[in-house]
PDB file of C-alpha atoms in Angstrom:
ATOM      1  CA  MET A   1     -20.615   3.890  56.044  1.00 43.00           C
ATOM      2  CA  LYS A   2     -17.413   2.490  55.637  1.00 40.00           C
ATOM      3  CA  TYR A   3     -18.795  -1.220  55.603  1.00 39.00           C
ATOM      4  CA  ASN A   4     -21.229  -0.338  52.781  1.00 43.00           C
ATOM      5  CA  SER A   5     -18.514   1.165  50.932  1.00 44.00           C
ATOM      6  CA  ILE A   6     -16.102  -1.429  51.291  1.00 40.00           C
ATOM      7  CA  LEU A   7     -19.145  -3.716  50.184  1.00 38.00           C
ATOM      8  CA  ALA A   8     -19.905  -1.902  47.331  1.00 42.00           C
ATOM      9  CA  ALA A   9     -16.371  -2.512  45.992  1.00 41.00           C
ATOM     10  CA  ALA A  10     -15.998  -5.953  46.841  1.00 42.00           C
ATOM     11  CA  VAL A  11     -19.684  -6.350  44.730  1.00 39.00           C
ATOM     12  CA  ALA A  12     -18.073  -4.392  41.244  1.00 41.00           C
ATOM     13  CA  LEU A  13     -14.681  -6.612  41.706  1.00 39.00           C
ATOM     14  CA  SER A  14     -16.904  -9.320  41.706  1.00 41.00           C
ATOM     15  CA  PHE A  15     -18.946  -8.179  38.539  1.00 37.00           C
ATOM     16  CA  TRP A  16     -15.673  -7.393  36.296  1.00 37.00           C
ATOM     17  CA  THR A  17     -13.929 -10.058  37.294  1.00 40.00           C
ATOM     18  CA  SER A  18     -16.847 -12.587  36.518  1.00 42.00           C
ATOM     19  CA  CYS A  19     -17.573 -10.741  32.864  1.00 51.00           C
ATOM     20  CA  GLY A  20     -14.185 -10.116  31.846  1.00 53.00           C
ATOM     21  CA  THR A  21     -11.980 -13.548  29.620  1.00 61.00           C
ATOM     22  CA  THR A  22      -9.548 -15.282  31.278  1.00 76.00           C
ATOM     23  CA  ASP A  23      -8.851 -17.249  27.896  1.00 75.00           C
ATOM     24  CA  THR A  24      -5.658 -16.260  26.621  1.00 88.00           C
ATOM     25  CA  GLU A  25      -4.487 -19.684  24.741  1.00 94.00           C
ATOM     26  CA  PRO A  26      -4.087 -19.071  21.087  1.00 96.00           C
ATOM     27  CA  PRO A  27      -6.276 -22.435  18.850  1.00 98.00           C
ATOM     28  CA  THR A  28      -4.034 -24.343  17.205  1.00 96.00           C
ATOM     29  CA  ILE A  29      -3.893 -26.563  13.944  1.00 96.00           C
ATOM     30  CA  CYS A  30      -4.223 -29.649  15.799  1.00 94.00           C
ATOM     31  CA  ASP A  31      -4.523 -33.969  14.509  1.00 83.00           C
ATOM     32  CA  SER A  32      -6.752 -34.826  12.522  1.00 83.00           C
ATOM     33  CA  ASP A  33      -9.088 -37.988  12.108  1.00 81.00           C
ATOM     34  CA  ASN A  34      -9.005 -37.535   8.579  1.00 78.00           C
ATOM     35  CA  LEU A  35      -8.189 -40.904   6.699  1.00 78.00           C
ATOM     36  CA  THR A  36      -8.921 -40.086   2.904  1.00 79.00           C
ATOM     37  CA  GLY A  37      -5.078 -39.803   2.914  1.00 89.00           C
ATOM     38  CA  LEU A  38      -5.602 -35.921   1.715  1.00 95.00           C
ATOM     39  CA  PRO A  39      -3.116 -33.266   1.721  1.00 96.00           C
ATOM     40  CA  SER A  40      -3.017 -30.991   5.181  1.00 96.00           C
ATOM     41  CA  VAL A  41      -1.163 -27.401   5.545  1.00 96.00           C
ATOM     42  CA  LEU A  42       1.166 -29.163   7.442  1.00 95.00           C
ATOM     43  CA  PHE A  43       2.916 -30.849   4.543  1.00 95.00           C
ATOM     44  CA  ASP A  44       6.015 -29.507   4.066  1.00 93.00           C
ATOM     45  CA  GLU A  45       4.892 -28.784   0.183  1.00 97.00           C
ATOM     46  CA  ILE A  46       1.533 -29.968  -1.364  1.00 98.00           C
ATOM     47  CA  GLU A  47       2.096 -31.165  -5.549  1.00 98.00           C
ATOM     48  CA  VAL A  48      -0.895 -30.948  -7.688  1.00 98.00           C
ATOM     49  CA  THR A  49      -1.349 -30.365 -11.180  1.00 98.00           C
ATOM     50  CA  ALA A  50      -3.467 -27.384 -13.273  1.00 98.00           C
ATOM     51  CA  GLY A  51      -6.777 -28.202 -14.033  1.00 98.00           C
ATOM     52  CA  ALA A  52      -7.148 -30.236 -10.826  1.00 98.00           C
ATOM     53  CA  THR A  53      -9.461 -29.904  -7.821  1.00 98.00           C
ATOM     54  CA  VAL A  54      -7.514 -29.335  -4.628  1.00 98.00           C
ATOM     55  CA  ILE A  55      -8.973 -30.715  -1.154  1.00 97.00           C
ATOM     56  CA  VAL A  56      -6.794 -29.880   2.069  1.00 97.00           C
ATOM     57  CA  HIS A  57      -8.278 -31.307   5.336  1.00 96.00           C
ATOM     58  CA  ASP A  58      -6.860 -30.016   8.997  1.00 96.00           C
ATOM     59  CA  ALA A  59      -8.342 -29.896  12.160  1.00 96.00           C
ATOM     60  CA  PHE A  60      -8.733 -26.958  14.532  1.00 97.00           C
ATOM     61  CA  CYS A  61      -8.815 -26.999  18.214  1.00 97.00           C
ATOM     62  CA  ASP A  62      -9.154 -24.508  21.159  1.00 97.00           C
ATOM     63  CA  ASN A  63      -9.246 -25.084  25.134  1.00 95.00           C
ATOM     64  CA  GLU A  64     -12.439 -23.049  25.067  1.00 95.00           C
ATOM     65  CA  GLY A  65     -13.663 -22.662  21.400  1.00 97.00           C
ATOM     66  CA  LEU A  66     -12.989 -21.767  18.183  1.00 98.00           C
ATOM     67  CA  GLY A  67     -14.395 -18.953  16.351  1.00 98.00           C
ATOM     68  CA  GLU A  68     -12.759 -18.213  12.562  1.00 98.00           C
ATOM     69  CA  VAL A  69     -10.155 -19.931   9.700  1.00 98.00           C
ATOM     70  CA  ARG A  70      -8.937 -18.035   7.049  1.00 98.00           C
ATOM     71  CA  TRP A  71      -7.206 -19.672   3.991  1.00 98.00           C
ATOM     72  CA  ASP A  72      -5.115 -17.226   1.530  1.00 98.00           C
ATOM     73  CA  LEU A  73      -3.653 -18.935  -1.271  1.00 98.00           C
ATOM     74  CA  HIS A  74      -1.805 -16.723  -3.117  1.00 98.00           C
ATOM     75  CA  SER A  75       1.474 -16.693  -5.483  1.00 97.00           C
ATOM     76  CA  ALA A  76       4.703 -17.006  -3.764  1.00 94.00           C
ATOM     77  CA  GLU A  77       6.810 -14.820  -6.340  1.00 90.00           C
ATOM     78  CA  GLY A  78       9.336 -12.467  -4.823  1.00 77.00           C
ATOM     79  CA  HIS A  79       8.219 -12.569  -1.891  1.00 72.00           C
ATOM     80  CA  VAL A  80       8.904 -14.847   2.280  1.00 67.00           C
ATOM     81  CA  HIS A  81       6.413 -15.061   4.770  1.00 63.00           C
ATOM     82  CA  GLU A  82       7.848 -14.208   8.528  1.00 58.00           C
ATOM     83  CA  GLU A  83       9.916 -17.482   9.186  1.00 51.00           C
ATOM     84  CA  GLY A  84      10.485 -17.880   5.813  1.00 50.00           C
ATOM     85  CA  GLU A  85      12.714 -18.679   2.939  1.00 55.00           C
ATOM     86  CA  GLU A  86      12.432 -17.110  -0.212  1.00 54.00           C
ATOM     87  CA  GLU A  87      11.457 -20.117  -2.581  1.00 58.00           C
ATOM     88  CA  GLU A  88      13.988 -21.329  -5.074  1.00 74.00           C
ATOM     89  CA  PHE A  89      14.334 -19.921  -8.619  1.00 89.00           C
ATOM     90  CA  THR A  90      10.613 -20.594 -10.029  1.00 93.00           C
ATOM     91  CA  LEU A  91       9.305 -19.579 -13.429  1.00 96.00           C
ATOM     92  CA  HIS A  92       6.078 -18.692 -12.745  1.00 97.00           C
ATOM     93  CA  SER A  93       2.791 -18.222 -14.605  1.00 97.00           C
ATOM     94  CA  ASP A  94      -0.432 -16.347 -14.129  1.00 97.00           C
ATOM     95  CA  THR A  95       0.635 -14.863 -10.899  1.00 96.00           C
ATOM     96  CA  ASP A  96      -2.181 -13.633 -10.780  1.00 96.00           C
ATOM     97  CA  TRP A  97      -4.448 -16.014  -9.520  1.00 98.00           C
ATOM     98  CA  GLN A  98      -5.339 -16.283  -6.146  1.00 98.00           C
ATOM     99  CA  ILE A  99      -8.124 -17.124  -3.663  1.00 98.00           C
ATOM    100  CA  LEU A 100      -9.288 -15.518  -0.107  1.00 98.00           C
ATOM    101  CA  GLU A 101     -11.827 -17.851   1.931  1.00 98.00           C
ATOM    102  CA  ILE A 102     -12.367 -17.429   5.959  1.00 98.00           C
ATOM    103  CA  ARG A 103     -15.264 -19.509   7.639  1.00 98.00           C
ATOM    104  CA  ALA A 104     -17.009 -19.256  10.829  1.00 98.00           C
ATOM    105  CA  VAL A 105     -16.076 -22.456  13.061  1.00 98.00           C
ATOM    106  CA  GLU A 106     -17.087 -23.449  16.626  1.00 97.00           C
ATOM    107  CA  GLY A 107     -16.528 -25.835  19.423  1.00 97.00           C
ATOM    108  CA  MET A 108     -13.183 -27.281  20.515  1.00 97.00           C
ATOM    109  CA  LYS A 109     -12.283 -28.939  17.625  1.00 96.00           C
ATOM    110  CA  ALA A 110     -13.685 -28.770  14.012  1.00 96.00           C
ATOM    111  CA  GLU A 111     -12.471 -30.491  10.814  1.00 95.00           C
ATOM    112  CA  GLU A 112     -12.883 -28.371   7.626  1.00 96.00           C
ATOM    113  CA  GLN A 113     -11.803 -28.745   4.383  1.00 97.00           C
ATOM    114  CA  PHE A 114     -11.020 -25.564   1.865  1.00 98.00           C
ATOM    115  CA  THR A 115     -11.798 -27.007  -2.124  1.00 98.00           C
ATOM    116  CA  PHE A 116     -10.844 -25.636  -5.074  1.00 98.00           C
ATOM    117  CA  GLU A 117      -9.696 -25.391  -8.914  1.00 98.00           C
ATOM    118  CA  VAL A 118      -6.257 -24.937 -10.077  1.00 98.00           C
ATOM    119  CA  PRO A 119      -6.371 -22.920 -13.122  1.00 98.00           C
ATOM    120  CA  LEU A 120      -4.790 -24.056 -16.560  1.00 97.00           C
ATOM    121  CA  THR A 121      -3.120 -21.172 -16.413  1.00 97.00           C
ATOM    122  CA  VAL A 122      -1.088 -21.688 -13.637  1.00 98.00           C
ATOM    123  CA  ARG A 123       2.412 -23.262 -13.017  1.00 98.00           C
ATOM    124  CA  GLY A 124       4.701 -22.013 -10.332  1.00 97.00           C
ATOM    125  CA  ILE A 125       4.833 -22.458  -6.307  1.00 97.00           C
ATOM    126  CA  TRP A 126       1.950 -20.780  -4.492  1.00 98.00           C
ATOM    127  CA  ASP A 127       1.455 -19.723  -0.830  1.00 97.00           C
ATOM    128  CA  LEU A 128      -1.087 -21.543   1.067  1.00 98.00           C
ATOM    129  CA  VAL A 129      -1.164 -19.418   4.591  1.00 98.00           C
ATOM    130  CA  VAL A 130      -4.015 -20.549   7.197  1.00 98.00           C
ATOM    131  CA  SER A 131      -5.048 -18.102  10.447  1.00 98.00           C
ATOM    132  CA  VAL A 132      -7.108 -19.832  13.194  1.00 98.00           C
ATOM    133  CA  VAL A 133      -9.053 -17.494  15.533  1.00 98.00           C
ATOM    134  CA  ASP A 134     -10.347 -18.552  18.522  1.00 97.00           C
ATOM    135  CA  ALA A 135     -13.869 -17.416  19.764  1.00 97.00           C
ATOM    136  CA  GLU A 136     -12.333 -14.729  22.341  1.00 95.00           C
ATOM    137  CA  GLY A 137      -9.937 -13.611  19.334  1.00 96.00           C
ATOM    138  CA  ASN A 138      -6.482 -15.259  20.779  1.00 97.00           C
ATOM    139  CA  ALA A 139      -5.057 -16.134  17.375  1.00 97.00           C
ATOM    140  CA  ALA A 140      -2.673 -18.637  16.626  1.00 97.00           C
ATOM    141  CA  THR A 141       0.862 -18.019  14.676  1.00 96.00           C
ATOM    142  CA  ASP A 142      -0.128 -18.245  10.747  1.00 97.00           C
ATOM    143  CA  VAL A 143       0.856 -21.591   9.118  1.00 97.00           C
ATOM    144  CA  VAL A 144       2.303 -21.215   5.476  1.00 97.00           C
ATOM    145  CA  THR A 145       2.829 -24.527   2.926  1.00 97.00           C
ATOM    146  CA  ALA A 146       3.794 -24.340  -0.297  1.00 97.00           C
ATOM    147  CA  LEU A 147       1.660 -25.271  -3.365  1.00 98.00           C
ATOM    148  CA  HIS A 148       3.541 -26.689  -5.800  1.00 97.00           C
ATOM    149  CA  VAL A 149       1.640 -26.580  -9.425  1.00 98.00           C
ATOM    150  CA  GLU A 150       2.736 -28.755 -12.036  1.00 97.00           C
ATOM    151  CA  ASN A 151       1.204 -28.027 -15.906  1.00 98.00           C
ATOM    152  CA  ASP A 152       1.401 -30.107 -19.080  1.00 95.00           C
ATOM    153  CA  HIS A 153      -0.895 -28.057 -20.646  1.00 96.00           C
ATOM    154  CA  LEU A 154       1.265 -24.924 -21.445  1.00 98.00           C
ATOM    155  CA  PRO A 155       4.670 -24.405 -23.144  1.00 98.00           C
ATOM    156  CA  ALA A 156       7.719 -24.774 -20.819  1.00 98.00           C
ATOM    157  CA  PHE A 157      10.454 -22.404 -20.611  1.00 98.00           C
ATOM    158  CA  VAL A 158      13.450 -23.621 -19.030  1.00 97.00           C
ATOM    159  CA  LEU A 159      17.097 -21.031 -18.668  1.00 98.00           C
ATOM    160  CA  SER A 160      20.505 -23.198 -18.040  1.00 97.00           C
ATOM    161  CA  SER A 161      22.711 -20.154 -18.326  1.00 97.00           C
ATOM    162  CA  VAL A 162      21.686 -16.168 -17.289  1.00 98.00           C
ATOM    163  CA  GLY A 163      24.694 -13.966 -17.435  1.00 97.00           C
ATOM    164  CA  GLY A 164      27.307 -17.348 -17.379  1.00 96.00           C
ATOM    165  CA  VAL A 165      25.590 -18.902 -14.355  1.00 96.00           C
ATOM    166  CA  ASN A 166      22.253 -20.966 -13.663  1.00 97.00           C
ATOM    167  CA  PRO A 167      19.235 -19.209 -12.117  1.00 96.00           C
ATOM    168  CA  ALA A 168      18.883 -21.798  -9.616  1.00 93.00           C
ATOM    169  CA  SER A 169      22.329 -20.333  -8.449  1.00 93.00           C
ATOM    170  CA  TRP A 170      20.813 -17.008  -7.349  1.00 93.00           C
ATOM    171  CA  ALA A 171      19.798 -15.329  -4.148  1.00 87.00           C
ATOM    172  CA  GLY A 172      17.612 -13.029  -4.561  1.00 87.00           C
ATOM    173  CA  GLU A 173      16.607 -11.240  -8.434  1.00 92.00           C
ATOM    174  CA  PRO A 174      19.720 -10.334 -10.936  1.00 96.00           C
ATOM    175  CA  VAL A 175      21.191  -6.619 -11.674  1.00 97.00           C
ATOM    176  CA  TRP A 176      22.300  -5.890 -14.798  1.00 98.00           C
ATOM    177  CA  SER A 177      23.985  -2.585 -15.781  1.00 98.00           C
ATOM    178  CA  ALA A 178      22.409   0.292 -17.907  1.00 98.00           C
ATOM    179  CA  GLY A 179      24.080  -0.697 -21.394  1.00 97.00           C
ATOM    180  CA  GLY A 180      25.601  -4.205 -20.697  1.00 98.00           C
ATOM    181  CA  THR A 181      25.062  -7.750 -22.715  1.00 98.00           C
ATOM    182  CA  ILE A 182      23.959 -10.777 -20.891  1.00 98.00           C
ATOM    183  CA  PRO A 183      23.556 -13.822 -22.133  1.00 98.00           C
ATOM    184  CA  VAL A 184      20.231 -15.895 -21.987  1.00 98.00           C
ATOM    185  CA  VAL A 185      20.739 -19.609 -22.881  1.00 98.00           C
ATOM    186  CA  GLY A 186      17.379 -22.319 -22.606  1.00 98.00           C
ATOM    187  CA  HIS A 187      14.896 -23.795 -24.327  1.00 98.00           C
ATOM    188  CA  VAL A 188      10.791 -23.726 -24.808  1.00 98.00           C
ATOM    189  CA  SER A 189       8.778 -26.827 -25.638  1.00 98.00           C
ATOM    190  CA  ASP A 190       5.564 -28.009 -26.034  1.00 98.00           C
ATOM    191  CA  SER A 191       4.228 -31.441 -27.024  1.00 96.00           C
ATOM    192  CA  ASP A 192       1.410 -29.637 -29.431  1.00 97.00           C
ATOM    193  CA  GLY A 193       4.974 -27.716 -31.324  1.00 98.00           C
ATOM    194  CA  VAL A 194       5.858 -23.985 -30.469  1.00 98.00           C
ATOM    195  CA  VAL A 195       4.909 -21.830 -33.182  1.00 98.00           C
ATOM    196  CA  GLU A 196       5.955 -19.030 -31.796  1.00 98.00           C
ATOM    197  CA  ALA A 197       8.239 -17.258 -29.028  1.00 98.00           C
ATOM    198  CA  VAL A 198       8.870 -13.413 -28.084  1.00 98.00           C
ATOM    199  CA  LEU A 199      12.112 -12.521 -25.275  1.00 98.00           C
ATOM    200  CA  ARG A 200      11.148  -9.203 -23.907  1.00 98.00           C
ATOM    201  CA  LEU A 201      12.828  -6.580 -21.271  1.00 98.00           C
ATOM    202  CA  ILE A 202      10.113  -4.344 -19.524  1.00 98.00           C
ATOM    203  CA  ARG A 203      10.779  -1.320 -17.557  1.00 98.00           C
ATOM    204  CA  GLU A 204       8.062  -1.882 -15.283  1.00 97.00           C
ATOM    205  CA  SER A 205       7.594   1.567 -13.823  1.00 96.00           C
ATOM    206  CA  ASP A 206       5.565   2.678 -17.550  1.00 96.00           C
ATOM    207  CA  GLU A 207       5.526  -1.273 -19.177  1.00 96.00           C
ATOM    208  CA  SER A 208       7.476  -0.310 -21.612  1.00 97.00           C
ATOM    209  CA  THR A 209       9.611  -2.498 -24.088  1.00 98.00           C
ATOM    210  CA  VAL A 210      13.106  -1.928 -24.072  1.00 98.00           C
ATOM    211  CA  TRP A 211      14.175  -4.930 -25.860  1.00 98.00           C
ATOM    212  CA  THR A 212      12.657  -7.511 -27.584  1.00 98.00           C
ATOM    213  CA  HIS A 213      13.768 -11.038 -29.587  1.00 98.00           C
ATOM    214  CA  ASN A 214      11.423 -13.399 -31.671  1.00 98.00           C
ATOM    215  CA  LEU A 215      12.678 -16.696 -31.802  1.00 98.00           C
ATOM    216  CA  GLU A 216      12.602 -18.543 -34.517  1.00 96.00           C
ATOM    217  CA  ALA A 217       9.696 -21.092 -34.204  1.00 95.00           C
ATOM    218  CA  SER A 218       9.359 -24.014 -36.505  1.00 92.00           C
ATOM    219  CA  ALA A 219       6.375 -25.687 -34.689  1.00 95.00           C
ATOM    220  CA  ASP A 220       9.140 -28.465 -33.463  1.00 96.00           C
ATOM    221  CA  SER A 221       8.392 -29.651 -29.679  1.00 97.00           C
ATOM    222  CA  LEU A 222      11.568 -28.293 -28.693  1.00 98.00           C
ATOM    223  CA  LEU A 223      12.912 -24.725 -29.597  1.00 98.00           C
ATOM    224  CA  PRO A 224      16.417 -24.223 -28.069  1.00 98.00           C
ATOM    225  CA  PHE A 225      17.714 -20.407 -27.915  1.00 98.00           C
ATOM    226  CA  ALA A 226      20.631 -18.712 -26.933  1.00 98.00           C
ATOM    227  CA  VAL A 227      20.433 -15.022 -27.113  1.00 98.00           C
ATOM    228  CA  GLU A 228      22.204 -11.807 -25.912  1.00 98.00           C
ATOM    229  CA  VAL A 229      20.000  -9.767 -24.305  1.00 98.00           C
ATOM    230  CA  VAL A 230      21.276  -5.647 -24.693  1.00 98.00           C
ATOM    231  CA  VAL A 231      20.497  -3.317 -22.221  1.00 98.00           C
ATOM    232  CA  PRO A 232      20.327   0.328 -23.505  1.00 98.00           C
ATOM    233  CA  ALA A 233      22.519   2.613 -22.565  1.00 97.00           C
ATOM    234  CA  ASP A 234      20.393   5.127 -21.198  1.00 96.00           C
ATOM    235  CA  ALA A 235      18.414   2.645 -19.630  1.00 97.00           C
ATOM    236  CA  GLU A 236      16.654   4.558 -16.478  1.00 96.00           C
ATOM    237  CA  SER A 237      17.517   2.367 -12.894  1.00 97.00           C
ATOM    238  CA  GLY A 238      15.301   0.432 -11.626  1.00 97.00           C
ATOM    239  CA  GLU A 239      12.995  -2.435 -11.352  1.00 98.00           C
ATOM    240  CA  TYR A 240      12.357  -4.529 -14.990  1.00 98.00           C
ATOM    241  CA  HIS A 241      10.991  -7.934 -16.105  1.00 97.00           C
ATOM    242  CA  PHE A 242      12.473 -10.268 -18.111  1.00 98.00           C
ATOM    243  CA  GLU A 243       9.040 -11.722 -20.023  1.00 98.00           C
ATOM    244  CA  MET A 244       8.941 -15.456 -21.995  1.00 98.00           C
ATOM    245  CA  GLU A 245       5.850 -15.701 -24.269  1.00 98.00           C
ATOM    246  CA  ALA A 246       4.762 -19.150 -26.275  1.00 98.00           C
ATOM    247  CA  VAL A 247       2.805 -20.540 -28.262  1.00 98.00           C
ATOM    248  CA  ASP A 248       1.367 -23.641 -29.268  1.00 97.00           C
ATOM    249  CA  GLY A 249       0.552 -25.757 -32.316  1.00 97.00           C
ATOM    250  CA  ALA A 250      -3.163 -25.910 -30.270  1.00 97.00           C
ATOM    251  CA  GLY A 251      -3.277 -22.326 -29.836  1.00 97.00           C
ATOM    252  CA  VAL A 252      -2.432 -22.192 -26.197  1.00 97.00           C
ATOM    253  CA  GLU A 253      -0.330 -19.100 -24.872  1.00 97.00           C
ATOM    254  CA  MET A 254       2.018 -18.763 -22.296  1.00 97.00           C
ATOM    255  CA  HIS A 255       3.455 -16.067 -20.106  1.00 97.00           C
ATOM    256  CA  THR A 256       6.501 -16.301 -17.494  1.00 98.00           C
ATOM    257  CA  GLY A 257       9.739 -14.355 -16.983  1.00 97.00           C
ATOM    258  CA  PHE A 258      11.435 -13.267 -13.849  1.00 96.00           C
ATOM    259  CA  HIS A 259      12.296  -9.679 -12.300  1.00 96.00           C
ATOM    260  CA  VAL A 260      15.878  -7.802 -12.977  1.00 97.00           C
ATOM    261  CA  GLU A 261      17.258  -4.262 -11.381  1.00 97.00           C
ATOM    262  CA  VAL A 262      19.173  -2.309 -13.732  1.00 98.00           C
ATOM    263  CA  GLU A 263      21.161  -0.344 -12.090  1.00 95.00           C
TER     264      GLU A 263
END
């Protein structure tokens, strides 16, 4: 009877051992056989132009079998990824543009391409995050690369000084005081001429405009400006958005700006 019990326990142990998985090794983004010169998520930065078709080519490997690849493309404005550094000051346009694609993959190695169109409304830095999971559910560490979108289609604002300093030197968003006056110096340009331009300070809690200034545009290709942003003395503490809008001679509109904390 004791022998039978021991035999039954051994059989049960053998069953569970054979059914259980021993694969704990995560997949990787491995060397690609790509000979076309297409960009890879392993690049430090991928430079593209608005209106272009972009193809990102990578190879994915696993010791036993792949399961799924996920591409997540979204604006880098105002956030950082784990172990990443916040991007330097950039004036973004159309930060709502994003793409999420999930694809099943098989085998120990798979060459895959992620293809997308860059809208003519987009300018700035985007994050391309690639996630890989194998057939057993082991996940690789996400790989993040910057997608830098240049745009010659939209009017372009350049800020040389905000509050007496170059925005490129900012560490995080600026802090303005209620009742304060902040000088802003820069220019807006477009090859088709700038016919309209306006600056606004908007309270994000209710999207109300607390300050506005229309620039005197004359359809020239370059419109310099130096204005003083007046924060109302009764402005509520919290998050605001300094917004800049322009329209060129071809009727193309552009919206951009940056976040501000008012205290």
